[in-house]
PDB file of C-alpha atoms in Angstrom:
ATOM      1  CA  MET A 286     187.120  65.180   7.221  1.00  0.00           C
ATOM      2  CA  ASN A 287     183.642  65.673   8.684  1.00  0.00           C
ATOM      3  CA  ARG A 288     181.638  68.892   8.471  1.00  0.00           C
ATOM      4  CA  HIS A 289     182.295  69.848  12.109  1.00  0.00           C
ATOM      5  CA  ARG A 290     186.048  69.756  11.574  1.00  0.00           C
ATOM      6  CA  THR A 291     185.746  71.580   8.255  1.00  0.00           C
ATOM      7  CA  ALA A 292     183.609  74.259   9.902  1.00  0.00           C
ATOM      8  CA  ALA A 293     186.111  74.549  12.763  1.00  0.00           C
ATOM      9  CA  LEU A 294     188.994  74.992  10.328  1.00  0.00           C
ATOM     10  CA  ALA A 295     187.104  77.635   8.352  1.00  0.00           C
ATOM     11  CA  VAL A 296     186.070  79.690  11.386  1.00  0.00           C
ATOM     12  CA  ALA A 297     189.466  79.391  13.060  1.00  0.00           C
ATOM     13  CA  GLY A 298     191.240  80.301   9.826  1.00  0.00           C
ATOM     14  CA  VAL A 299     189.273  83.530   9.442  1.00  0.00           C
ATOM     15  CA  LEU A 300     189.649  84.444  13.126  1.00  0.00           C
ATOM     16  CA  ALA A 301     193.393  83.717  13.103  1.00  0.00           C
ATOM     17  CA  ALA A 302     193.918  85.697   9.884  1.00  0.00           C
ATOM     18  CA  ASP A 303     192.058  88.636  11.416  1.00  0.00           C
ATOM     19  CA  GLY A 304     194.141  88.252  14.579  1.00  0.00           C
ATOM     20  CA  LEU A 305     197.336  88.354  12.519  1.00  0.00           C
ATOM     21  CA  LEU A 306     196.134  91.543  10.820  1.00  0.00           C
ATOM     22  CA  HIS A 307     195.597  93.103  14.249  1.00  0.00           C
ATOM     23  CA  VAL A 308     199.109  92.121  15.341  1.00  0.00           C
ATOM     24  CA  TYR A 309     200.458  93.588  12.093  1.00  0.00           C
ATOM     25  CA  TRP A 310     198.546  96.834  12.680  1.00  0.00           C
ATOM     26  CA  ALA A 311     199.983  96.984  16.211  1.00  0.00           C
ATOM     27  CA  THR A 312     203.396  97.559  14.588  1.00  0.00           C
ATOM     28  CA  GLY A 313     202.117 100.849  13.153  1.00  0.00           C
ATOM     29  CA  SER A 314     201.672  99.510   9.633  1.00  0.00           C
ATOM     30  CA  THR A 315     198.432 100.450   7.909  1.00  0.00           C
ATOM     31  CA  TRP A 316     198.265  98.046   4.964  1.00  0.00           C
ATOM     32  CA  PRO A 317     196.062  97.855   2.986  1.00  0.00           C
ATOM     33  CA  ALA A 318     195.215 101.511   3.629  1.00  0.00           C
ATOM     34  CA  PRO A 319     197.582 104.409   2.940  1.00  0.00           C
ATOM     35  CA  ASP A 320     197.331 105.804   6.500  1.00  0.00           C
ATOM     36  CA  ALA A 321     195.840 105.139   9.930  1.00  0.00           C
ATOM     37  CA  ALA A 322     192.778 107.345   9.437  1.00  0.00           C
ATOM     38  CA  SER A 323     191.884 105.627   6.142  1.00  0.00           C
ATOM     39  CA  LEU A 324     192.394 102.216   7.731  1.00  0.00           C
ATOM     40  CA  SER A 325     190.186 103.094  10.667  1.00  0.00           C
ATOM     41  CA  HIS A 326     187.394 104.392   8.436  1.00  0.00           C
ATOM     42  CA  ALA A 327     187.584 101.360   6.130  1.00  0.00           C
ATOM     43  CA  VAL A 328     187.543  98.851   8.981  1.00  0.00           C
ATOM     44  CA  LEU A 329     185.368 100.563  11.601  1.00  0.00           C
ATOM     45  CA  ASN A 330     183.547 103.396   9.830  1.00  0.00           C
ATOM     46  CA  ALA A 331     185.009 105.756  12.427  1.00  0.00           C
ATOM     47  CA  GLU A 332     188.352 107.159  13.427  1.00  0.00           C
ATOM     48  CA  VAL A 333     189.806 104.950  16.137  1.00  0.00           C
ATOM     49  CA  PRO A 334     193.506 104.640  16.933  1.00  0.00           C
ATOM     50  CA  PHE A 335     195.116 101.411  15.791  1.00  0.00           C
ATOM     51  CA  THR A 336     197.609 101.431  18.648  1.00  0.00           C
ATOM     52  CA  PRO A 337     198.934  98.269  20.319  1.00  0.00           C
ATOM     53  CA  ARG A 338     196.812  99.047  23.388  1.00  0.00           C
ATOM     54  CA  VAL A 339     193.704  98.894  21.190  1.00  0.00           C
ATOM     55  CA  VAL A 340     194.483  96.153  18.664  1.00  0.00           C
ATOM     56  CA  LEU A 341     196.483  93.610  20.689  1.00  0.00           C
ATOM     57  CA  PRO A 342     193.605  92.743  23.063  1.00  0.00           C
ATOM     58  CA  LEU A 343     191.427  92.250  19.983  1.00  0.00           C
ATOM     59  CA  ALA A 344     194.071  89.988  18.459  1.00  0.00           C
ATOM     60  CA  ALA A 345     194.181  87.953  21.688  1.00  0.00           C
ATOM     61  CA  LEU A 346     190.389  87.612  21.624  1.00  0.00           C
ATOM     62  CA  LEU A 347     190.462  86.479  17.979  1.00  0.00           C
ATOM     63  CA  PHE A 348     193.235  83.922  18.648  1.00  0.00           C
ATOM     64  CA  SER A 349     191.360  82.658  21.720  1.00  0.00           C
ATOM     65  CA  GLY A 350     188.202  82.205  19.678  1.00  0.00           C
ATOM     66  CA  ALA A 351     190.130  80.331  16.994  1.00  0.00           C
ATOM     67  CA  THR A 352     191.706  78.068  19.616  1.00  0.00           C
ATOM     68  CA  VAL A 353     188.464  77.154  21.345  1.00  0.00           C
ATOM     69  CA  VAL A 354     186.724  76.460  18.018  1.00  0.00           C
ATOM     70  CA  LEU A 355     189.595  74.212  16.903  1.00  0.00           C
ATOM     71  CA  ALA A 356     189.585  72.427  20.261  1.00  0.00           C
ATOM     72  CA  ARG A 357     185.828  71.824  20.145  1.00  0.00           C
ATOM     73  CA  GLY A 358     186.151  70.672  16.535  1.00  0.00           C
ATOM     74  CA  GLY A 359     188.615  67.980  17.573  1.00  0.00           C
ATOM     75  CA  LEU A 360     191.631  69.578  15.913  1.00  0.00           C
ATOM     76  CA  LEU A 361     193.576  70.541  19.058  1.00  0.00           C
ATOM     77  CA  ASP A 362     193.382  67.533  21.327  1.00  0.00           C
ATOM     78  CA  GLY A 363     195.909  68.880  23.828  1.00  0.00           C
ATOM     79  CA  ALA A 364     194.006  72.147  24.240  1.00  0.00           C
ATOM     80  CA  ALA A 365     190.713  70.276  24.432  1.00  0.00           C
ATOM     81  CA  ARG A 366     192.030  68.238  27.367  1.00  0.00           C
ATOM     82  CA  ARG A 367     193.266  71.342  29.207  1.00  0.00           C
ATOM     83  CA  LEU A 368     190.258  73.585  28.662  1.00  0.00           C
ATOM     84  CA  PRO A 369     187.360  73.414  31.102  1.00  0.00           C
ATOM     85  CA  GLY A 370     184.253  71.751  29.695  1.00  0.00           C
ATOM     86  CA  VAL A 371     182.290  74.981  30.025  1.00  0.00           C
ATOM     87  CA  VAL A 372     184.768  76.716  27.702  1.00  0.00           C
ATOM     88  CA  LEU A 373     184.508  73.947  25.121  1.00  0.00           C
ATOM     89  CA  ARG A 374     180.726  74.012  25.355  1.00  0.00           C
ATOM     90  CA  TRP A 375     180.091  77.756  25.401  1.00  0.00           C
ATOM     91  CA  GLY A 376     183.179  79.132  23.633  1.00  0.00           C
ATOM     92  CA  PRO A 377     182.056  78.252  20.097  1.00  0.00           C
ATOM     93  CA  ARG A 378     178.581  79.551  20.945  1.00  0.00           C
ATOM     94  CA  ALA A 379     180.103  82.840  22.075  1.00  0.00           C
ATOM     95  CA  VAL A 380     182.081  83.012  18.819  1.00  0.00           C
ATOM     96  CA  ALA A 381     178.878  82.318  16.865  1.00  0.00           C
ATOM     97  CA  GLY A 382     177.013  84.975  18.843  1.00  0.00           C
ATOM     98  CA  GLY A 383     179.701  87.589  18.293  1.00  0.00           C
ATOM     99  CA  LEU A 384     179.874  86.870  14.580  1.00  0.00           C
ATOM    100  CA  LEU A 385     176.086  86.890  14.282  1.00  0.00           C
ATOM    101  CA  ALA A 386     175.842  90.235  16.099  1.00  0.00           C
ATOM    102  CA  ARG A 387     178.423  91.755  13.747  1.00  0.00           C
ATOM    103  CA  GLY A 388     176.706  90.201  10.748  1.00  0.00           C
ATOM    104  CA  LEU A 389     173.313  91.598  11.746  1.00  0.00           C
ATOM    105  CA  ALA A 390     174.823  95.034  12.334  1.00  0.00           C
ATOM    106  CA  GLY A 391     176.381  94.700   8.899  1.00  0.00           C
ATOM    107  CA  LEU A 392     172.930  94.147   7.385  1.00  0.00           C
ATOM    108  CA  VAL A 393     171.763  97.411   8.962  1.00  0.00           C
ATOM    109  CA  TRP A 394     174.827  99.220   7.602  1.00  0.00           C
ATOM    110  CA  ALA A 395     174.256  97.629   4.191  1.00  0.00           C
ATOM    111  CA  SER A 396     170.927  99.463   4.064  1.00  0.00           C
ATOM    112  CA  GLY A 397     172.826 102.750   4.356  1.00  0.00           C
ATOM    113  CA  THR A 398     171.905 103.333   7.989  1.00  0.00           C
ATOM    114  CA  GLY A 399     174.891 104.702   9.888  1.00  0.00           C
ATOM    115  CA  THR A 400     177.232 104.564   6.926  1.00  0.00           C
ATOM    116  CA  GLU A 401     177.722 106.478   3.737  1.00  0.00           C
ATOM    117  CA  PRO A 402     176.935 104.443   0.635  1.00  0.00           C
ATOM    118  CA  GLY A 403     179.955 104.398  -1.630  1.00  0.00           C
ATOM    119  CA  SER A 404     182.464 104.685   1.225  1.00  0.00           C
ATOM    120  CA  ALA A 405     185.225 102.106   1.596  1.00  0.00           C
ATOM    121  CA  PHE A 406     183.557 100.768   4.739  1.00  0.00           C
ATOM    122  CA  HIS A 407     180.185 100.433   3.012  1.00  0.00           C
ATOM    123  CA  ARG A 408     181.682  98.469   0.102  1.00  0.00           C
ATOM    124  CA  LEU A 409     183.847  96.262   2.341  1.00  0.00           C
ATOM    125  CA  ASN A 410     180.904  95.648   4.649  1.00  0.00           C
ATOM    126  CA  LEU A 411     178.769  94.484   1.717  1.00  0.00           C
ATOM    127  CA  VAL A 412     181.271  92.194   0.037  1.00  0.00           C
ATOM    128  CA  LEU A 413     183.522  91.013   2.883  1.00  0.00           C
ATOM    129  CA  TYR A 414     182.679  91.790   6.514  1.00  0.00           C
ATOM    130  CA  THR A 415     178.978  90.914   6.651  1.00  0.00           C
ATOM    131  CA  PRO A 416     179.080  87.764   4.500  1.00  0.00           C
ATOM    132  CA  LEU A 417     182.114  86.427   6.406  1.00  0.00           C
ATOM    133  CA  CYS A 418     180.447  87.102   9.746  1.00  0.00           C
ATOM    134  CA  LEU A 419     177.125  85.499   8.818  1.00  0.00           C
ATOM    135  CA  VAL A 420     178.746  82.412   7.288  1.00  0.00           C
ATOM    136  CA  GLY A 421     181.201  82.273  10.196  1.00  0.00           C
ATOM    137  CA  ALA A 422     178.352  82.419  12.718  1.00  0.00           C
ATOM    138  CA  ALA A 423     176.636  79.462  11.039  1.00  0.00           C
ATOM    139  CA  ALA A 424     179.913  77.519  10.898  1.00  0.00           C
ATOM    140  CA  ALA A 425     180.715  78.240  14.567  1.00  0.00           C
ATOM    141  CA  LEU A 426     177.241  77.049  15.524  1.00  0.00           C
ATOM    142  CA  THR A 427     177.877  73.855  13.538  1.00  0.00           C
ATOM    143  CA  VAL A 428     181.029  73.341  15.606  1.00  0.00           C
ATOM    144  CA  ALA A 429     179.172  74.088  18.858  1.00  0.00           C
ATOM    145  CA  ARG A 430     176.457  71.561  18.030  1.00  0.00           C
ATOM    146  CA  GLY A 431     178.942  68.900  16.984  1.00  0.00           C
ATOM    147  CA  PRO A 432     180.240  66.099  19.156  1.00  0.00           C
ATOM    148  CA  ARG A 433     182.620  67.074  21.910  1.00  0.00           C
ATOM    149  CA  ARG A 434     185.987  65.554  21.135  1.00  0.00           C
TER     150      ARG A 434
END
């Protein structure tokens, strides 16, 4: 498997897993946190409702990003044939841009700006959110720059 396909699988896997978490949270479940407020603070560093109206559109966006990255990476031929060329060209770039923006914000938060050092969000941002976003941005850009399948 070439690096473009591997990158597409990695990015799509993370986006789809995050999308599944959002669908799960839409049911009212709060795993891995004990309650909705703790979940919100650990994920967003603020108290935001994890209601279906909030999390399902995010899940749809994550699944859409995963689909377009897989299609551009040559792993969903049927979708690649149905999607407009502009979506295949710019979709992975949009995914890369979104992940890069979150990753750069994560670097600011890692410095302690806008977050309390020692909080669940601060720790998760350092070890999970920011690294995944920065690596994901690079991988999505690899997919975007790869051959169109």
